[in-house]
PDB file of C-alpha atoms in Angstrom:
ATOM      1  CA  MET Z   1     105.651 165.154 135.715  1.00 59.00           C
ATOM      2  CA  LYS Z   2     108.205 162.554 134.583  1.00 60.00           C
ATOM      3  CA  ARG Z   3     105.399 160.103 133.790  1.00 74.00           C
ATOM      4  CA  LEU Z   4     103.543 162.763 131.830  1.00 72.00           C
ATOM      5  CA  LEU Z   5     106.404 163.901 129.629  1.00 80.00           C
ATOM      6  CA  PHE Z   6     108.871 161.068 129.165  1.00 86.00           C
ATOM      7  CA  THR Z   7     107.225 157.629 129.221  1.00 87.00           C
ATOM      8  CA  PHE Z   8     105.352 156.004 126.350  1.00 89.00           C
ATOM      9  CA  GLN Z   9     103.162 153.635 128.404  1.00 89.00           C
ATOM     10  CA  GLY Z  10      99.692 154.410 129.662  1.00 87.00           C
ATOM     11  CA  ARG Z  11      97.050 156.953 128.815  1.00 90.00           C
ATOM     12  CA  ILE Z  12      96.495 160.670 129.344  1.00 90.00           C
ATOM     13  CA  ASN Z  13      93.318 162.669 128.940  1.00 90.00           C
ATOM     14  CA  ARG Z  14      92.811 165.954 127.065  1.00 89.00           C
ATOM     15  CA  LYS Z  15      93.477 168.055 130.164  1.00 90.00           C
ATOM     16  CA  LYS Z  16      96.940 166.504 130.632  1.00 89.00           C
ATOM     17  CA  MET Z  17      97.619 166.842 126.914  1.00 89.00           C
ATOM     18  CA  TRP Z  18      96.900 170.570 127.051  1.00 90.00           C
ATOM     19  CA  LEU Z  19      99.068 170.813 130.203  1.00 90.00           C
ATOM     20  CA  ALA Z  20     101.938 169.229 128.258  1.00 90.00           C
ATOM     21  CA  VAL Z  21     101.398 171.717 125.415  1.00 90.00           C
ATOM     22  CA  LEU Z  22     101.597 174.540 127.978  1.00 93.00           C
ATOM     23  CA  ILE Z  23     104.825 173.079 129.413  1.00 91.00           C
ATOM     24  CA  HIS Z  24     106.328 173.002 125.909  1.00 92.00           C
ATOM     25  CA  ILE Z  25     105.342 176.629 125.300  1.00 94.00           C
ATOM     26  CA  ILE Z  26     106.904 177.689 128.606  1.00 95.00           C
ATOM     27  CA  ALA Z  27     110.077 175.707 127.853  1.00 91.00           C
ATOM     28  CA  ALA Z  28     110.363 177.390 124.438  1.00 92.00           C
ATOM     29  CA  ALA Z  29     109.941 180.813 126.061  1.00 94.00           C
ATOM     30  CA  VAL Z  30     112.621 180.043 128.662  1.00 92.00           C
ATOM     31  CA  VAL Z  31     115.063 178.826 126.005  1.00 89.00           C
ATOM     32  CA  GLY Z  32     114.356 181.944 123.957  1.00 88.00           C
ATOM     33  CA  LEU Z  33     114.962 184.148 126.999  1.00 90.00           C
ATOM     34  CA  VAL Z  34     118.238 182.369 127.786  1.00 85.00           C
ATOM     35  CA  PHE Z  35     119.339 182.745 124.150  1.00 81.00           C
ATOM     36  CA  THR Z  36     118.546 186.454 124.347  1.00 80.00           C
ATOM     37  CA  LEU Z  37     120.506 186.844 127.577  1.00 81.00           C
ATOM     38  CA  LEU Z  38     123.461 184.885 126.167  1.00 75.00           C
ATOM     39  CA  TRP Z  39     123.334 187.043 123.041  1.00 70.00           C
ATOM     40  CA  SER Z  40     124.011 190.157 125.120  1.00 69.00           C
ATOM     41  CA  VAL Z  41     126.893 188.550 127.072  1.00 69.00           C
ATOM     42  CA  ILE Z  42     128.773 186.383 124.559  1.00 65.00           C
ATOM     43  CA  PRO Z  43     131.115 188.330 122.278  1.00 65.00           C
ATOM     44  CA  GLY Z  44     130.658 188.171 118.546  1.00 64.00           C
ATOM     45  CA  SER Z  45     131.241 190.177 115.408  1.00 62.00           C
ATOM     46  CA  ILE Z  46     129.089 192.150 113.028  1.00 64.00           C
ATOM     47  CA  SER Z  47     129.600 191.317 109.366  1.00 69.00           C
ATOM     48  CA  GLU Z  48     129.440 193.742 106.443  1.00 71.00           C
ATOM     49  CA  ASP Z  49     125.769 192.980 105.845  1.00 79.00           C
ATOM     50  CA  GLY Z  50     124.933 193.931 109.452  1.00 72.00           C
ATOM     51  CA  THR Z  51     124.285 190.447 110.851  1.00 74.00           C
ATOM     52  CA  TYR Z  52     125.747 189.409 114.191  1.00 67.00           C
ATOM     53  CA  HIS Z  53     127.872 186.242 114.283  1.00 69.00           C
ATOM     54  CA  VAL Z  54     129.016 184.179 117.245  1.00 66.00           C
ATOM     55  CA  GLU Z  55     131.991 182.082 116.276  1.00 66.00           C
ATOM     56  CA  GLY Z  56     134.209 179.379 117.700  1.00 66.00           C
ATOM     57  CA  ALA Z  57     133.985 178.436 121.355  1.00 66.00           C
ATOM     58  CA  ALA Z  58     131.551 181.279 122.032  1.00 69.00           C
ATOM     59  CA  ALA Z  59     128.899 179.340 120.083  1.00 72.00           C
ATOM     60  CA  ILE Z  60     129.081 176.289 122.375  1.00 78.00           C
ATOM     61  CA  PRO Z  61     126.422 177.480 124.883  1.00 78.00           C
ATOM     62  CA  TYR Z  62     123.990 178.047 122.007  1.00 79.00           C
ATOM     63  CA  ILE Z  63     124.675 174.618 120.553  1.00 82.00           C
ATOM     64  CA  VAL Z  64     124.353 172.804 123.901  1.00 87.00           C
ATOM     65  CA  LEU Z  65     121.176 174.607 124.950  1.00 86.00           C
ATOM     66  CA  GLY Z  66     119.624 174.261 121.507  1.00 87.00           C
ATOM     67  CA  LEU Z  67     120.397 170.546 121.310  1.00 92.00           C
ATOM     68  CA  ALA Z  68     119.074 169.927 124.836  1.00 91.00           C
ATOM     69  CA  TYR Z  69     115.842 171.740 123.991  1.00 90.00           C
ATOM     70  CA  VAL Z  70     115.383 169.778 120.740  1.00 92.00           C
ATOM     71  CA  VAL Z  71     115.919 166.439 122.513  1.00 93.00           C
ATOM     72  CA  PHE Z  72     113.478 167.438 125.299  1.00 91.00           C
ATOM     73  CA  SER Z  73     110.781 168.671 122.951  1.00 92.00           C
ATOM     74  CA  VAL Z  74     110.946 165.803 120.453  1.00 93.00           C
ATOM     75  CA  TRP Z  75     111.068 163.011 123.055  1.00 93.00           C
ATOM     76  CA  SER Z  76     108.407 164.442 125.350  1.00 93.00           C
ATOM     77  CA  GLY Z  77     106.214 165.519 122.438  1.00 91.00           C
ATOM     78  CA  LEU Z  78     106.220 161.992 121.037  1.00 93.00           C
ATOM     79  CA  ALA Z  79     105.606 160.450 124.474  1.00 93.00           C
ATOM     80  CA  VAL Z  80     102.623 162.702 125.159  1.00 92.00           C
ATOM     81  CA  ALA Z  81     101.180 162.152 121.681  1.00 92.00           C
ATOM     82  CA  VAL Z  82     101.475 158.372 121.954  1.00 93.00           C
ATOM     83  CA  LYS Z  83      99.800 158.310 125.384  1.00 92.00           C
ATOM     84  CA  ARG Z  84      97.009 160.537 124.110  1.00 91.00           C
ATOM     85  CA  LEU Z  85      96.494 158.178 121.162  1.00 92.00           C
ATOM     86  CA  HIS Z  86      96.417 155.292 123.641  1.00 92.00           C
ATOM     87  CA  ASP Z  87      93.582 157.089 125.443  1.00 91.00           C
ATOM     88  CA  ARG Z  88      91.696 157.108 122.116  1.00 90.00           C
ATOM     89  CA  ASN Z  89      92.411 153.324 121.888  1.00 90.00           C
ATOM     90  CA  LYS Z  90      94.760 153.791 118.956  1.00 91.00           C
ATOM     91  CA  SER Z  91      98.317 152.553 118.512  1.00 91.00           C
ATOM     92  CA  GLY Z  92     101.138 155.081 118.790  1.00 90.00           C
ATOM     93  CA  TRP Z  93     101.840 154.386 115.123  1.00 92.00           C
ATOM     94  CA  PHE Z  94      98.662 156.367 114.317  1.00 90.00           C
ATOM     95  CA  PHE Z  95     100.939 159.387 114.865  1.00 92.00           C
ATOM     96  CA  LEU Z  96     102.170 158.822 111.304  1.00 92.00           C
ATOM     97  CA  ILE Z  97      98.739 159.814 109.931  1.00 92.00           C
ATOM     98  CA  GLN Z  98     100.110 163.360 109.968  1.00 91.00           C
ATOM     99  CA  PHE Z  99     102.203 162.555 106.909  1.00 92.00           C
ATOM    100  CA  VAL Z 100      99.126 161.923 104.743  1.00 93.00           C
ATOM    101  CA  PRO Z 101      98.839 165.019 102.519  1.00 92.00           C
ATOM    102  CA  LEU Z 102      96.021 167.502 103.121  1.00 88.00           C
ATOM    103  CA  ILE Z 103      93.867 165.577 105.603  1.00 93.00           C
ATOM    104  CA  GLY Z 104      96.377 163.791 107.852  1.00 92.00           C
ATOM    105  CA  SER Z 105      97.370 166.655 110.139  1.00 91.00           C
ATOM    106  CA  ALA Z 106      93.791 167.813 110.642  1.00 93.00           C
ATOM    107  CA  TRP Z 107      92.653 164.277 111.437  1.00 93.00           C
ATOM    108  CA  TYR Z 108      95.479 163.830 113.946  1.00 91.00           C
ATOM    109  CA  LEU Z 109      94.769 167.156 115.684  1.00 89.00           C
ATOM    110  CA  VAL Z 110      91.063 166.401 116.025  1.00 91.00           C
ATOM    111  CA  GLU Z 111      91.817 162.919 117.410  1.00 88.00           C
ATOM    112  CA  VAL Z 112      94.406 164.082 119.914  1.00 88.00           C
ATOM    113  CA  LEU Z 113      93.287 167.527 121.020  1.00 87.00           C
ATOM    114  CA  LEU Z 114      89.507 167.531 120.713  1.00 88.00           C
ATOM    115  CA  LEU Z 115      87.916 164.075 120.991  1.00 88.00           C
ATOM    116  CA  LYS Z 116      87.183 162.392 124.319  1.00 88.00           C
ATOM    117  CA  GLY Z 117      89.181 159.300 125.234  1.00 87.00           C
ATOM    118  CA  THR Z 118      87.830 155.786 125.568  1.00 86.00           C
ATOM    119  CA  THR Z 119      85.602 155.412 128.608  1.00 87.00           C
ATOM    120  CA  GLY Z 120      86.837 152.714 130.993  1.00 86.00           C
ATOM    121  CA  SER Z 121      89.770 150.408 130.428  1.00 85.00           C
ATOM    122  CA  ASN Z 122      91.148 149.675 127.004  1.00 88.00           C
ATOM    123  CA  ARG Z 123      94.108 147.647 125.714  1.00 86.00           C
ATOM    124  CA  PHE Z 124      96.525 150.388 126.857  1.00 86.00           C
ATOM    125  CA  GLY Z 125      95.436 150.630 130.486  1.00 84.00           C
ATOM    126  CA  GLU Z 126      92.930 152.087 132.892  1.00 85.00           C
ATOM    127  CA  ASP Z 127      90.788 155.118 132.132  1.00 81.00           C
ATOM    128  CA  ALA Z 128      92.982 158.240 132.160  1.00 73.00           C
ATOM    129  CA  ILE Z 129      90.406 160.216 134.142  1.00 76.00           C
ATOM    130  CA  ALA Z 130      90.090 157.563 136.845  1.00 65.00           C
ATOM    131  CA  ALA Z 131      93.881 157.080 137.140  1.00 57.00           C
TER     132      ALA Z 131
END
């Protein structure tokens, strides 16, 4: 699992990419559940407009958990995307195609989530299916 989510070397196939997407969805659900549970335990105050506020030291668990989740999701998301691009025999820098207006995101999603990887070895390593 560590190799799948946190390293930038090598290749992964579509099946492992979708597994990583599932792991990210589960992680988001767990963080949301923990936030909900903390919300019911940590004291706060209700303002005049009816919104609930957690202030001071009571906000620390939210900040720590939120920051940990952001670091996990950004790092592992980039690592998985780069390895999937490697399987398509593209540099990790191809990830930046998403910033091209209108077409970039669609092109990236088709490349990463739908198209088959390079058969056999390429400049980034052995075939992801054979490995």
